[in-house]
PDB file of C-alpha atoms in Angstrom:
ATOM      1  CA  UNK A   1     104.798 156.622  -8.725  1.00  0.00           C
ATOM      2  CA  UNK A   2     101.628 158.923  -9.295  1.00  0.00           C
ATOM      3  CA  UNK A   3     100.639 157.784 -12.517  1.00  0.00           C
ATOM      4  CA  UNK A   4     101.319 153.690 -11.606  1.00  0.00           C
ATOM      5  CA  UNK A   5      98.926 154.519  -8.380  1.00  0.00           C
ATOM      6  CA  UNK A   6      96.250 156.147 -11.059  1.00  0.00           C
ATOM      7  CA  UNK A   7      96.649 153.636 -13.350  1.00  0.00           C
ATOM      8  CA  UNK A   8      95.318 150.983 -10.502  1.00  0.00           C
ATOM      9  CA  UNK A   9      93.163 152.392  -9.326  1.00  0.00           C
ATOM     10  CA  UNK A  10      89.898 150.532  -8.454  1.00  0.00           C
ATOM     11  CA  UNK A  11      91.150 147.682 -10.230  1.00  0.00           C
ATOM     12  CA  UNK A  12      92.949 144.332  -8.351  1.00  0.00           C
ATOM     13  CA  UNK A  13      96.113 145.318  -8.011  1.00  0.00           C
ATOM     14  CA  UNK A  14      95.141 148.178  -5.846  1.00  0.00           C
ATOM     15  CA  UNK A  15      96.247 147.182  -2.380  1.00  0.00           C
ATOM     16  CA  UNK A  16      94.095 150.310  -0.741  1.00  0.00           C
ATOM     17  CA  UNK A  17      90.759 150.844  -2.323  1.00  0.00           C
ATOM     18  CA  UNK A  18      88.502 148.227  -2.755  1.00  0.00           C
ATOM     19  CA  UNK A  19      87.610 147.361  -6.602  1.00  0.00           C
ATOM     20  CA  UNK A  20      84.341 145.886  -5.484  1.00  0.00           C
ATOM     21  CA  UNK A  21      82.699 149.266  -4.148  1.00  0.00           C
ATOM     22  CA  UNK A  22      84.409 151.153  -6.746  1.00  0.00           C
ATOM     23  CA  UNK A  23      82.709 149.213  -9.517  1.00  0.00           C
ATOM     24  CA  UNK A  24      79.257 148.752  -7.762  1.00  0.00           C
ATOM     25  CA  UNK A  25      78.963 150.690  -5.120  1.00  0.00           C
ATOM     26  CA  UNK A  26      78.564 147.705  -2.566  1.00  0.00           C
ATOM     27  CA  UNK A  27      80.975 145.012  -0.985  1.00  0.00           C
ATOM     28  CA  UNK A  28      79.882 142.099   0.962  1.00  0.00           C
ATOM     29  CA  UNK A  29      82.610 142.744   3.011  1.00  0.00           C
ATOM     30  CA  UNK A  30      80.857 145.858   4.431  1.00  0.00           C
ATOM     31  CA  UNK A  31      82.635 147.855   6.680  1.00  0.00           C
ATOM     32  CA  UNK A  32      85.049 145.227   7.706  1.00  0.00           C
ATOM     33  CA  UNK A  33      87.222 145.253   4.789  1.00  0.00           C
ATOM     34  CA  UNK A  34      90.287 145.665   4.783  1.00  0.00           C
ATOM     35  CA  UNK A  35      90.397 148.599   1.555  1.00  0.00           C
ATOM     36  CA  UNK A  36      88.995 151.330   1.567  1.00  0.00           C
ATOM     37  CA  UNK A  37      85.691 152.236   0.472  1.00  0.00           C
ATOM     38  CA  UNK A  38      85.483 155.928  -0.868  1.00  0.00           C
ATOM     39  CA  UNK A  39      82.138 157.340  -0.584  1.00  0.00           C
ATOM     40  CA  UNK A  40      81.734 160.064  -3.122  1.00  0.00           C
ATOM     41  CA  UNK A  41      80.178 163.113  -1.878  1.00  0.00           C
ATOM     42  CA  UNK A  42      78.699 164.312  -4.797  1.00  0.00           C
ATOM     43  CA  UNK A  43      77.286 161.818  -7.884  1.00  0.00           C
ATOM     44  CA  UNK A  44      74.284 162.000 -10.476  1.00  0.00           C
ATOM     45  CA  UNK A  45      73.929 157.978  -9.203  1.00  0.00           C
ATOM     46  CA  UNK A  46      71.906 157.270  -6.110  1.00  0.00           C
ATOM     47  CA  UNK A  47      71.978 153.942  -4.643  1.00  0.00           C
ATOM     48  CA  UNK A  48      68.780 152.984  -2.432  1.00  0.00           C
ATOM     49  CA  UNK A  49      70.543 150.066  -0.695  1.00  0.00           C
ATOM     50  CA  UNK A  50      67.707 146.364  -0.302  1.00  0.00           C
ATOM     51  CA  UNK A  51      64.592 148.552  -1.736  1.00  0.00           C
ATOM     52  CA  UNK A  52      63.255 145.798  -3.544  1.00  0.00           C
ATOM     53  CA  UNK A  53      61.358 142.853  -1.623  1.00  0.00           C
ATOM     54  CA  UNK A  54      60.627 140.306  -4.059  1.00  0.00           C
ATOM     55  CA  UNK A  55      57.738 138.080  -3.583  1.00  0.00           C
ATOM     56  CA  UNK A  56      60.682 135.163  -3.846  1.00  0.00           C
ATOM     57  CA  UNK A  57      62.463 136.395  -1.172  1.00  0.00           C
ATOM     58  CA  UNK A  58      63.860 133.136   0.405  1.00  0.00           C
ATOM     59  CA  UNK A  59      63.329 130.434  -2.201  1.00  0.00           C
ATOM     60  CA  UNK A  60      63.219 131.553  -6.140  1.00  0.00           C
ATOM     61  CA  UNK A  61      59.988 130.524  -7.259  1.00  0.00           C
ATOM     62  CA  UNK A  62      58.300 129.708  -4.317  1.00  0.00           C
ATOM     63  CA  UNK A  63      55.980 132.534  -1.995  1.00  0.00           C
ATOM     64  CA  UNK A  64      56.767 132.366   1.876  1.00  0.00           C
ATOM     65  CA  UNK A  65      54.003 129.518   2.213  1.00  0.00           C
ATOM     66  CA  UNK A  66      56.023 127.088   0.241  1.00  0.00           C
ATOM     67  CA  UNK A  67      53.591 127.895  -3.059  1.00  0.00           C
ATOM     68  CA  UNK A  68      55.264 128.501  -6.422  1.00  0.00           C
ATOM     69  CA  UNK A  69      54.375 131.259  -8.100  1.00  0.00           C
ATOM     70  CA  UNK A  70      54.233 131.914 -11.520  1.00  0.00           C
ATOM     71  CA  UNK A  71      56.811 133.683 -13.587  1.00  0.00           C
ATOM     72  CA  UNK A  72      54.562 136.094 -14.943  1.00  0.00           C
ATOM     73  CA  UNK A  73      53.262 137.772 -11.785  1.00  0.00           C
ATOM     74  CA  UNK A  74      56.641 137.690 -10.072  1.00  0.00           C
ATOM     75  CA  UNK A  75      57.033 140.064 -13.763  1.00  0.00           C
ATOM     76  CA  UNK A  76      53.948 142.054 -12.994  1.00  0.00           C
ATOM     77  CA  UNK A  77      55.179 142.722  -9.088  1.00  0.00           C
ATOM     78  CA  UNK A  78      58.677 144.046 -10.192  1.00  0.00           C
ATOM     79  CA  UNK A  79      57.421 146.077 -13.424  1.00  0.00           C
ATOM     80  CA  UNK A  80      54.361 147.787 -11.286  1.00  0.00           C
ATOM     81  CA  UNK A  81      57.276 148.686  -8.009  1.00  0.00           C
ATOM     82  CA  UNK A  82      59.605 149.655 -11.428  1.00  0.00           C
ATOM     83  CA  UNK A  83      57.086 152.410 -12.323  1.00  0.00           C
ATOM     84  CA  UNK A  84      56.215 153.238  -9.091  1.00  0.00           C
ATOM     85  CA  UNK A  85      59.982 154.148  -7.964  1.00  0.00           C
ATOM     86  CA  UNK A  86      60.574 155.751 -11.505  1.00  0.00           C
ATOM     87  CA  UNK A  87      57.399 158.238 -11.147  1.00  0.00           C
ATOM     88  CA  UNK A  88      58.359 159.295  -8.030  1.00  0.00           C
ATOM     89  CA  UNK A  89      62.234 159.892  -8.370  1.00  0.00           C
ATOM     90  CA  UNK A  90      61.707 161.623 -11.764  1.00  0.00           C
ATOM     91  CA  UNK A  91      60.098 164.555  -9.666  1.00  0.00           C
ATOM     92  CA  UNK A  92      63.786 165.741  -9.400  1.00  0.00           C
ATOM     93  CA  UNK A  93      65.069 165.754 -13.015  1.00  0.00           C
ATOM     94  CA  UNK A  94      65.635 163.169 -15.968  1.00  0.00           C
ATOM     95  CA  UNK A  95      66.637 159.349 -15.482  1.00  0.00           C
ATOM     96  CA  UNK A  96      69.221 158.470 -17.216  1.00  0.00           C
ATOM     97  CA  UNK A  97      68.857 154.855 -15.754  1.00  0.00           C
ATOM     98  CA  UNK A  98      66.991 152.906 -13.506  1.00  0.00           C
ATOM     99  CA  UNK A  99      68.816 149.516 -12.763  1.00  0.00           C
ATOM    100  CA  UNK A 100      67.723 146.791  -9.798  1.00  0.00           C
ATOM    101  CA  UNK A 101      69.924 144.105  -8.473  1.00  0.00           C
ATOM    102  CA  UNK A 102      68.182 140.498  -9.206  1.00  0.00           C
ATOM    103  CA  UNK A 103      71.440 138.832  -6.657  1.00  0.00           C
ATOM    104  CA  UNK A 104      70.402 136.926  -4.065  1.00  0.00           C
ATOM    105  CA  UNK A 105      73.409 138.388  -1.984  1.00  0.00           C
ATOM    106  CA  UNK A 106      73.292 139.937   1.382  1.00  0.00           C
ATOM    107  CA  UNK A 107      75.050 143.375   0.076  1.00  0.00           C
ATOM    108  CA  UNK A 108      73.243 143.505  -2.936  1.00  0.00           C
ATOM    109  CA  UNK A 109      70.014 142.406  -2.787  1.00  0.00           C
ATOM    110  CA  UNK A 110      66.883 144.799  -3.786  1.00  0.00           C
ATOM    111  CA  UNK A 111      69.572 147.620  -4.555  1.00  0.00           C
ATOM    112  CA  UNK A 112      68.075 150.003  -6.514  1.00  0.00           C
ATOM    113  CA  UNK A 113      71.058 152.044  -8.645  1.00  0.00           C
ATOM    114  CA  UNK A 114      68.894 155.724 -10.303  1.00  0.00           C
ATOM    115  CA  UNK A 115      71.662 157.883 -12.214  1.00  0.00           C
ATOM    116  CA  UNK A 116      70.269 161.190 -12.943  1.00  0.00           C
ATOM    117  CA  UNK A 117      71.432 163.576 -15.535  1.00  0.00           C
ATOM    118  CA  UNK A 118      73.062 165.954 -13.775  1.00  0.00           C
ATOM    119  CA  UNK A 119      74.274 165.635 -10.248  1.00  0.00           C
ATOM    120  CA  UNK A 120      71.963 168.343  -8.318  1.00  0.00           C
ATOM    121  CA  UNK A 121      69.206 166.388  -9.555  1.00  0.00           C
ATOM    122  CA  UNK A 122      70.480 163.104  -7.353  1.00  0.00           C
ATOM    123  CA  UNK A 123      71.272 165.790  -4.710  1.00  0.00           C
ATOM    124  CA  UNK A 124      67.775 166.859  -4.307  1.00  0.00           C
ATOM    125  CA  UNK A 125      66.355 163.440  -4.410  1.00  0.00           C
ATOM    126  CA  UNK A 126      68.806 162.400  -1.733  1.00  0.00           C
ATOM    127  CA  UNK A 127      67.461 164.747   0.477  1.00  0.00           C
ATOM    128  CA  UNK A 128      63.706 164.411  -0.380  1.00  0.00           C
ATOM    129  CA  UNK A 129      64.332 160.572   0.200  1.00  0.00           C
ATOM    130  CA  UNK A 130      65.787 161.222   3.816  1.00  0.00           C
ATOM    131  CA  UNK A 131      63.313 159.635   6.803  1.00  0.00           C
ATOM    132  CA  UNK A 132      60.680 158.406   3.638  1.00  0.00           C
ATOM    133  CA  UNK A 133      59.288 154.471   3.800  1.00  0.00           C
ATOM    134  CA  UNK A 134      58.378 152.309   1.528  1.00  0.00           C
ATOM    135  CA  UNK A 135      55.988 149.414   1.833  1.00  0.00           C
ATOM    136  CA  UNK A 136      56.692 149.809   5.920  1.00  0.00           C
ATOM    137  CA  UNK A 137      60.196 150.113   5.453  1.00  0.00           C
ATOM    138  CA  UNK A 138      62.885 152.752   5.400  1.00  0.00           C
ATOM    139  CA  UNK A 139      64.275 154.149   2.942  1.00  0.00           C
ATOM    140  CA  UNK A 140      68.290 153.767   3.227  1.00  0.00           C
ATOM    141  CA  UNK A 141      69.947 156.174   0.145  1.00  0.00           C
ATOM    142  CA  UNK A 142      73.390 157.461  -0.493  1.00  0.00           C
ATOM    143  CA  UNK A 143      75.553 158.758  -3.315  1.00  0.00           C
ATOM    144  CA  UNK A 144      76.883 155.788  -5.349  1.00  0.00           C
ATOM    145  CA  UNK A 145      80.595 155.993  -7.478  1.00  0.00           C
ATOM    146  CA  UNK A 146      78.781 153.946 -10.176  1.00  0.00           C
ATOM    147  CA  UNK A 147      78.492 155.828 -13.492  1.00  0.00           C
ATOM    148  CA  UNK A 148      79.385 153.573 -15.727  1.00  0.00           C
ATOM    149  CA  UNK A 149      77.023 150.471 -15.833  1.00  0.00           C
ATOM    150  CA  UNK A 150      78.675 148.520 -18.060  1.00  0.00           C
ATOM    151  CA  UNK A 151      81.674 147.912 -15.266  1.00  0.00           C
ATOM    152  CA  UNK A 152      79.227 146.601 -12.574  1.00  0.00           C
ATOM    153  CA  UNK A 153      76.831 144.217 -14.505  1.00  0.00           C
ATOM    154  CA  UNK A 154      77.581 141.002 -15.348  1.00  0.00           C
ATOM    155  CA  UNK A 155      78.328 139.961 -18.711  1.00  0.00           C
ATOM    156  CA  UNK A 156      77.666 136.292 -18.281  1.00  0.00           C
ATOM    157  CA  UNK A 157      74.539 136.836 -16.737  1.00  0.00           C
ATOM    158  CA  UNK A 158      73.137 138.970 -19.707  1.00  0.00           C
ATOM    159  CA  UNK A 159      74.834 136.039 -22.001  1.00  0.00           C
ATOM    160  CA  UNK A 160      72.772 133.200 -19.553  1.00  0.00           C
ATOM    161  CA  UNK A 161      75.823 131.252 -18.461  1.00  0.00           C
ATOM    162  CA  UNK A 162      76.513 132.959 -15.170  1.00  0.00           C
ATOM    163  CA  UNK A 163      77.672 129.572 -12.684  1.00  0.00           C
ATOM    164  CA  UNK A 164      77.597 131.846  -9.707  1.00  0.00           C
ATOM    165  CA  UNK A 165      73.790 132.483  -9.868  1.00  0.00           C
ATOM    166  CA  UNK A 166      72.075 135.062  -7.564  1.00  0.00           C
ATOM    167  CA  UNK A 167      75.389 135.458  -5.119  1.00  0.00           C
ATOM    168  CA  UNK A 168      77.194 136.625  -8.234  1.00  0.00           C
ATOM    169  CA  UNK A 169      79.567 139.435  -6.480  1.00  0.00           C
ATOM    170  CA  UNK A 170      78.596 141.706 -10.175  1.00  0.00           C
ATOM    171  CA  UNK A 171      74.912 143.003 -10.945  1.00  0.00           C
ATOM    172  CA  UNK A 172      72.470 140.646 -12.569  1.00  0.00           C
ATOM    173  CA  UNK A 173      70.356 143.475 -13.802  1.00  0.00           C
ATOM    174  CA  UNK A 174      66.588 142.318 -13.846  1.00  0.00           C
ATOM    175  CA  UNK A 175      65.081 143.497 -17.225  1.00  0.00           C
ATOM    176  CA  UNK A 176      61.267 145.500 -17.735  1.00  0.00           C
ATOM    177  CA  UNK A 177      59.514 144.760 -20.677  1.00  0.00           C
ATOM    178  CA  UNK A 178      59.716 147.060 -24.158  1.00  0.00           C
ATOM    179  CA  UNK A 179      56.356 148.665 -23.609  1.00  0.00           C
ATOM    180  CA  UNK A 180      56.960 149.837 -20.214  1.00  0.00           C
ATOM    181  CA  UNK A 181      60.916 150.786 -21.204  1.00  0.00           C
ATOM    182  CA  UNK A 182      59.242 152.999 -24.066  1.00  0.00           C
ATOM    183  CA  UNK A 183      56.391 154.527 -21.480  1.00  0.00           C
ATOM    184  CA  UNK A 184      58.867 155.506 -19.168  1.00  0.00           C
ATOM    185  CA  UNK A 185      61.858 156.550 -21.103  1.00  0.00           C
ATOM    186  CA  UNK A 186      59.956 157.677 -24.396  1.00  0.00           C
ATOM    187  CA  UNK A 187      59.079 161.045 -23.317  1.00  0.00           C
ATOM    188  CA  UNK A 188      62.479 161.978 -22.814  1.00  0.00           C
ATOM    189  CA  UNK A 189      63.259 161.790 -26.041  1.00  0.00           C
ATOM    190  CA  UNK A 190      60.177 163.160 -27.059  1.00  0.00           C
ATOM    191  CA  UNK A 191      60.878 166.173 -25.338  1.00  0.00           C
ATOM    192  CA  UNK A 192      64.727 166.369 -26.506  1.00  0.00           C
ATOM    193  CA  UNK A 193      62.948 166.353 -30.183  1.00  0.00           C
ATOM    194  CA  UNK A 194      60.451 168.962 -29.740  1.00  0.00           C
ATOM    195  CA  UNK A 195      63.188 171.326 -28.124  1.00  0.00           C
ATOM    196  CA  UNK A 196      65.316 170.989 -30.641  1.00  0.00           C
ATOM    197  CA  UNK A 197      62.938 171.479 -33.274  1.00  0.00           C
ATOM    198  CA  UNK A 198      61.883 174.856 -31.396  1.00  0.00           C
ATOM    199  CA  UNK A 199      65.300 176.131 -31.207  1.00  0.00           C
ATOM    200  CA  UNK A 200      65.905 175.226 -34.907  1.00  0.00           C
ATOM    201  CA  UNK A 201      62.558 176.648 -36.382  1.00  0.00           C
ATOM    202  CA  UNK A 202      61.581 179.851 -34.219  1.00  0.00           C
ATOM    203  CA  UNK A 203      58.830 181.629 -36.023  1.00  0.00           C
ATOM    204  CA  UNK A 204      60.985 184.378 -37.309  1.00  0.00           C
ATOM    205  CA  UNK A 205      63.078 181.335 -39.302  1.00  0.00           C
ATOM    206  CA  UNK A 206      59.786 179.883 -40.881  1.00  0.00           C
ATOM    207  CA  UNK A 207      58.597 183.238 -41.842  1.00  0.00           C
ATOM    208  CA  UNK A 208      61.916 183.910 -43.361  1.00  0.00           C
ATOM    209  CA  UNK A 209      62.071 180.427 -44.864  1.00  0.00           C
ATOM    210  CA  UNK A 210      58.411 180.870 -46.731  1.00  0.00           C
ATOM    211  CA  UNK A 211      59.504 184.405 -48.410  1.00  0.00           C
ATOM    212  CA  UNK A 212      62.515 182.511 -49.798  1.00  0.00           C
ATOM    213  CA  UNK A 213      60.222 179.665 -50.763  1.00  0.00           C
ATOM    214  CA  UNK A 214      57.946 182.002 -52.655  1.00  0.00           C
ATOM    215  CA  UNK A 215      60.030 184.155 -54.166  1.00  0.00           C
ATOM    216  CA  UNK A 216      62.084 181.413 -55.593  1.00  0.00           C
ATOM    217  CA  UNK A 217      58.911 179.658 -56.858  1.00  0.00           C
ATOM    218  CA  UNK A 218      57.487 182.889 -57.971  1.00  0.00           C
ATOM    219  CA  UNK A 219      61.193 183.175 -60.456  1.00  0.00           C
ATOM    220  CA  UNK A 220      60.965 179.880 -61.501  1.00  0.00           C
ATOM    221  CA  UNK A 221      59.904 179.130 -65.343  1.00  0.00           C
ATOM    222  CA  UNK A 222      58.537 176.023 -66.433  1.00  0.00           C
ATOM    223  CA  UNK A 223      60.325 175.448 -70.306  1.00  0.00           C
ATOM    224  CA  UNK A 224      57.299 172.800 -70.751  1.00  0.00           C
ATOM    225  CA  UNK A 225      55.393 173.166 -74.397  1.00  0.00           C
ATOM    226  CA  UNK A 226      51.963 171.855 -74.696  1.00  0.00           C
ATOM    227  CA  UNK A 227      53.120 168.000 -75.017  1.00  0.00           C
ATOM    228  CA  UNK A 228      54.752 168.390 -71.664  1.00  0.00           C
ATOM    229  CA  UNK A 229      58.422 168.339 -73.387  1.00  0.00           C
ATOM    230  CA  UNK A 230      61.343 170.223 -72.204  1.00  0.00           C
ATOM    231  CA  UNK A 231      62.878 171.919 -74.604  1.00  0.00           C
ATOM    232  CA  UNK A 232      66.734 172.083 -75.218  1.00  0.00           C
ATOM    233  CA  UNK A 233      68.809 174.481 -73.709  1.00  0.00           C
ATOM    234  CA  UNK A 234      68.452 177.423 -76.754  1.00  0.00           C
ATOM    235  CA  UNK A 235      65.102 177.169 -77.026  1.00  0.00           C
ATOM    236  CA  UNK A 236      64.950 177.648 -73.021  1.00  0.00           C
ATOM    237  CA  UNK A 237      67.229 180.862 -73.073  1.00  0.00           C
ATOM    238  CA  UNK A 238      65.166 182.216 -76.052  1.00  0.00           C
ATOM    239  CA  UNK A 239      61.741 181.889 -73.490  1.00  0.00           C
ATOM    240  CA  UNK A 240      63.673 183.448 -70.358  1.00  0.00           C
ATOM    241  CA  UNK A 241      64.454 186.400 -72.363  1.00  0.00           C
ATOM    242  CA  UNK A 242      60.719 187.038 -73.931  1.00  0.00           C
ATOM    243  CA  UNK A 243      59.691 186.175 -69.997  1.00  0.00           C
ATOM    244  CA  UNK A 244      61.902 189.211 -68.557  1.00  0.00           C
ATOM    245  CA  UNK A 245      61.965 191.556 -71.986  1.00  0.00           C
ATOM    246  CA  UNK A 246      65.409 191.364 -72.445  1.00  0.00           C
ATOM    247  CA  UNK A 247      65.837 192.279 -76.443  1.00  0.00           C
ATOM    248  CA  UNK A 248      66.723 189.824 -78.646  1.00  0.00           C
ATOM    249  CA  UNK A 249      69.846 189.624 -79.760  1.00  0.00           C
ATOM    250  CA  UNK A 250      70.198 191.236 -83.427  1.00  0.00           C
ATOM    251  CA  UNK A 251      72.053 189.294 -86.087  1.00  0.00           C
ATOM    252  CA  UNK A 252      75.184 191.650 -87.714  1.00  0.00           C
ATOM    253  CA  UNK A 253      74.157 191.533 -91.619  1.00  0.00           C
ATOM    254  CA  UNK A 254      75.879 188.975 -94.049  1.00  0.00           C
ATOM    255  CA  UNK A 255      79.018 190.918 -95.753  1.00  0.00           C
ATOM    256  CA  UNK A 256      78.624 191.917 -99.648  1.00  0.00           C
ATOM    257  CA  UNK A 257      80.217 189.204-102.096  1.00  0.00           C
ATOM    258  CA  UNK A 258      84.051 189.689-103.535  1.00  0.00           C
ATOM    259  CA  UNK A 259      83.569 191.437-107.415  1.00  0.00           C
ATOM    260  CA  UNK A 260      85.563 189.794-109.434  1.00  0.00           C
ATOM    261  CA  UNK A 261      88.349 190.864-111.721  1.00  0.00           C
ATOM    262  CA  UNK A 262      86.188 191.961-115.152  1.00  0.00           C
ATOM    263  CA  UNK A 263      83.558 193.372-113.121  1.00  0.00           C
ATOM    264  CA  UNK A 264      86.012 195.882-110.985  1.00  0.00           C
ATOM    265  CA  UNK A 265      87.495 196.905-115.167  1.00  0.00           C
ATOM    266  CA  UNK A 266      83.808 197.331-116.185  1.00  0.00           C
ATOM    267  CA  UNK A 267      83.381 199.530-113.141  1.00  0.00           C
ATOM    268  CA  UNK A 268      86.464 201.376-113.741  1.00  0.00           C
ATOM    269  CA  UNK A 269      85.810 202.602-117.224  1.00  0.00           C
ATOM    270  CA  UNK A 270      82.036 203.449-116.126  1.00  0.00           C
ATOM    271  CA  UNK A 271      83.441 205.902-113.520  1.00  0.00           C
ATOM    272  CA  UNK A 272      86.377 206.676-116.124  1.00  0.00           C
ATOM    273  CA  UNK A 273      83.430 207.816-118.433  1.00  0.00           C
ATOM    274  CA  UNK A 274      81.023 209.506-116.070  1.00  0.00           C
ATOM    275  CA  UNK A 275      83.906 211.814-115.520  1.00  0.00           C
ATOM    276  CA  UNK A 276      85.030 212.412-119.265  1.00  0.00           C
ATOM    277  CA  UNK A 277      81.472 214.008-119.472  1.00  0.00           C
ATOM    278  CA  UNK A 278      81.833 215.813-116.610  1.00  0.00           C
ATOM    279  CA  UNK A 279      84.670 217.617-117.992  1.00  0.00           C
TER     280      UNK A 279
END
């Protein structure tokens, strides 16, 4: 019964906790649902609940004054409050992700979803943020039981063939350009590369590295002759050992040729002789 109840969890069939606030951390239901909504007390994601006013508030497109305004500076308004919310929450440790709601929805408008790397670096911005405005208006954060982003956005939306439009119950993510995406996010990983290139070459390593690298250079023989040709492996042996003054290797001398069978009799009857006059 315990692992069917884990299995469900969060997901439709679960009769008790709602799937809705479990996968993004909102339900436009509220507090009148009937499930239960489980409010984590501890989470690297904060969720700063209608942060974002966008210029298009009531009508897409079209300013309170019943002007439309162009694409491009409705672009420039949410990349310039983008930067400005990511400067300031980045006082209290690295951004893993900085996501805002572009749903036209009630429970989900302006939401503003920042998932830290480590969860006592939401904790302190949760209580910096506490009694703070913003543009004349309050700041409303909590801990969110998002962590995985992929589960609350909308994949038709990022495919452009979401039919539900802005009061799509799932996140329609609004999207920051490259340049400010590298600006923001870049020195991150230009700090993860410089630490790890400190830990890996401390200046003991790469003094110990260049004494291997010039000792092993200093033992190294170039074989080349004058016409820049390597020589074959014999003649490259031969040139190590003058290099070091090991001695040459000495030849053992050819053995005497056989006599043959009238030369051993002449010899005979020489010595045969010699001794004859001896006597």
């Amino acid at each position: 019964m315990a692992e069917h109840l884990a299995s469900i969890f969060g997901t439709e069939k679960d009769r008790v906790n709602c799937p809705f606030y479990f996968k993004i951390g909102a339900c436009r239901h509220g507090d009148r649902c009937s499930r239960l909504h489980n409010r984590p007390t501890i989470s690297p994601t904060l969720l700063l609940s209608n942060m974002y006013q966008r210029p298009d508030m009531i009508t897409p497109g079209v300013d309170p004054q019943g002007q439309p305004i162009d694409p491009r500076k409705i672009q420039e308004h949410f990349e310039d409050f983008y930067e400005d919310i990511f400067e300031e929450l980045s006082k209290f440790g690295e951004i893993e992700s900085l996501n805002v709601c572009d749903n036209l929805a009630d429970h989900m408008i302006g939401n503003v979803y920042v998932q830290f790397r480590e969860e006592d670096q939401a904790a302190a911005a949760l209580q910096a943020l506490q009694g703070r405005f913003y543009s004349g208006r309050p700041i409303i954060a909590d801990f969110s039981p998002v962590t995985d982003f992929r589960e609350a956005t909308c994949r038709q939306f990022e495919e452009n063939n979401c039919n539900r439009g802005g009061y799509c119950n799932f996140m329609h993510v609004k999207v920051i350009g490259r340049e400010l995406r590298r600006k923001l996010f870049g020195r991150y990983r230009r700090f993860r590369g410089s630490r790890s290139r400190s830990r890996s070459a401390s200046p003991r390593h790469r003094r110990d590295k260049e004494f291997r690298d010039r000792d092993r250079d200093r033992d190294r023989v170039d074989y080349r002759d004058r016409n820049g040709r390597r020589p074959d492996r014999h003649d490259r042996d031969s040139a190590s050992r003058r290099k070091h003054g090991s001695p040459r290797r000495s030849r053992s001398p050819a053995p005497p040729a056989r006599e043959g069978s009238e030369e051993r009799r002449a010899r005979i009857e020489q010595w045969n002789r010699e001794r004859e006059e001896k006597v």
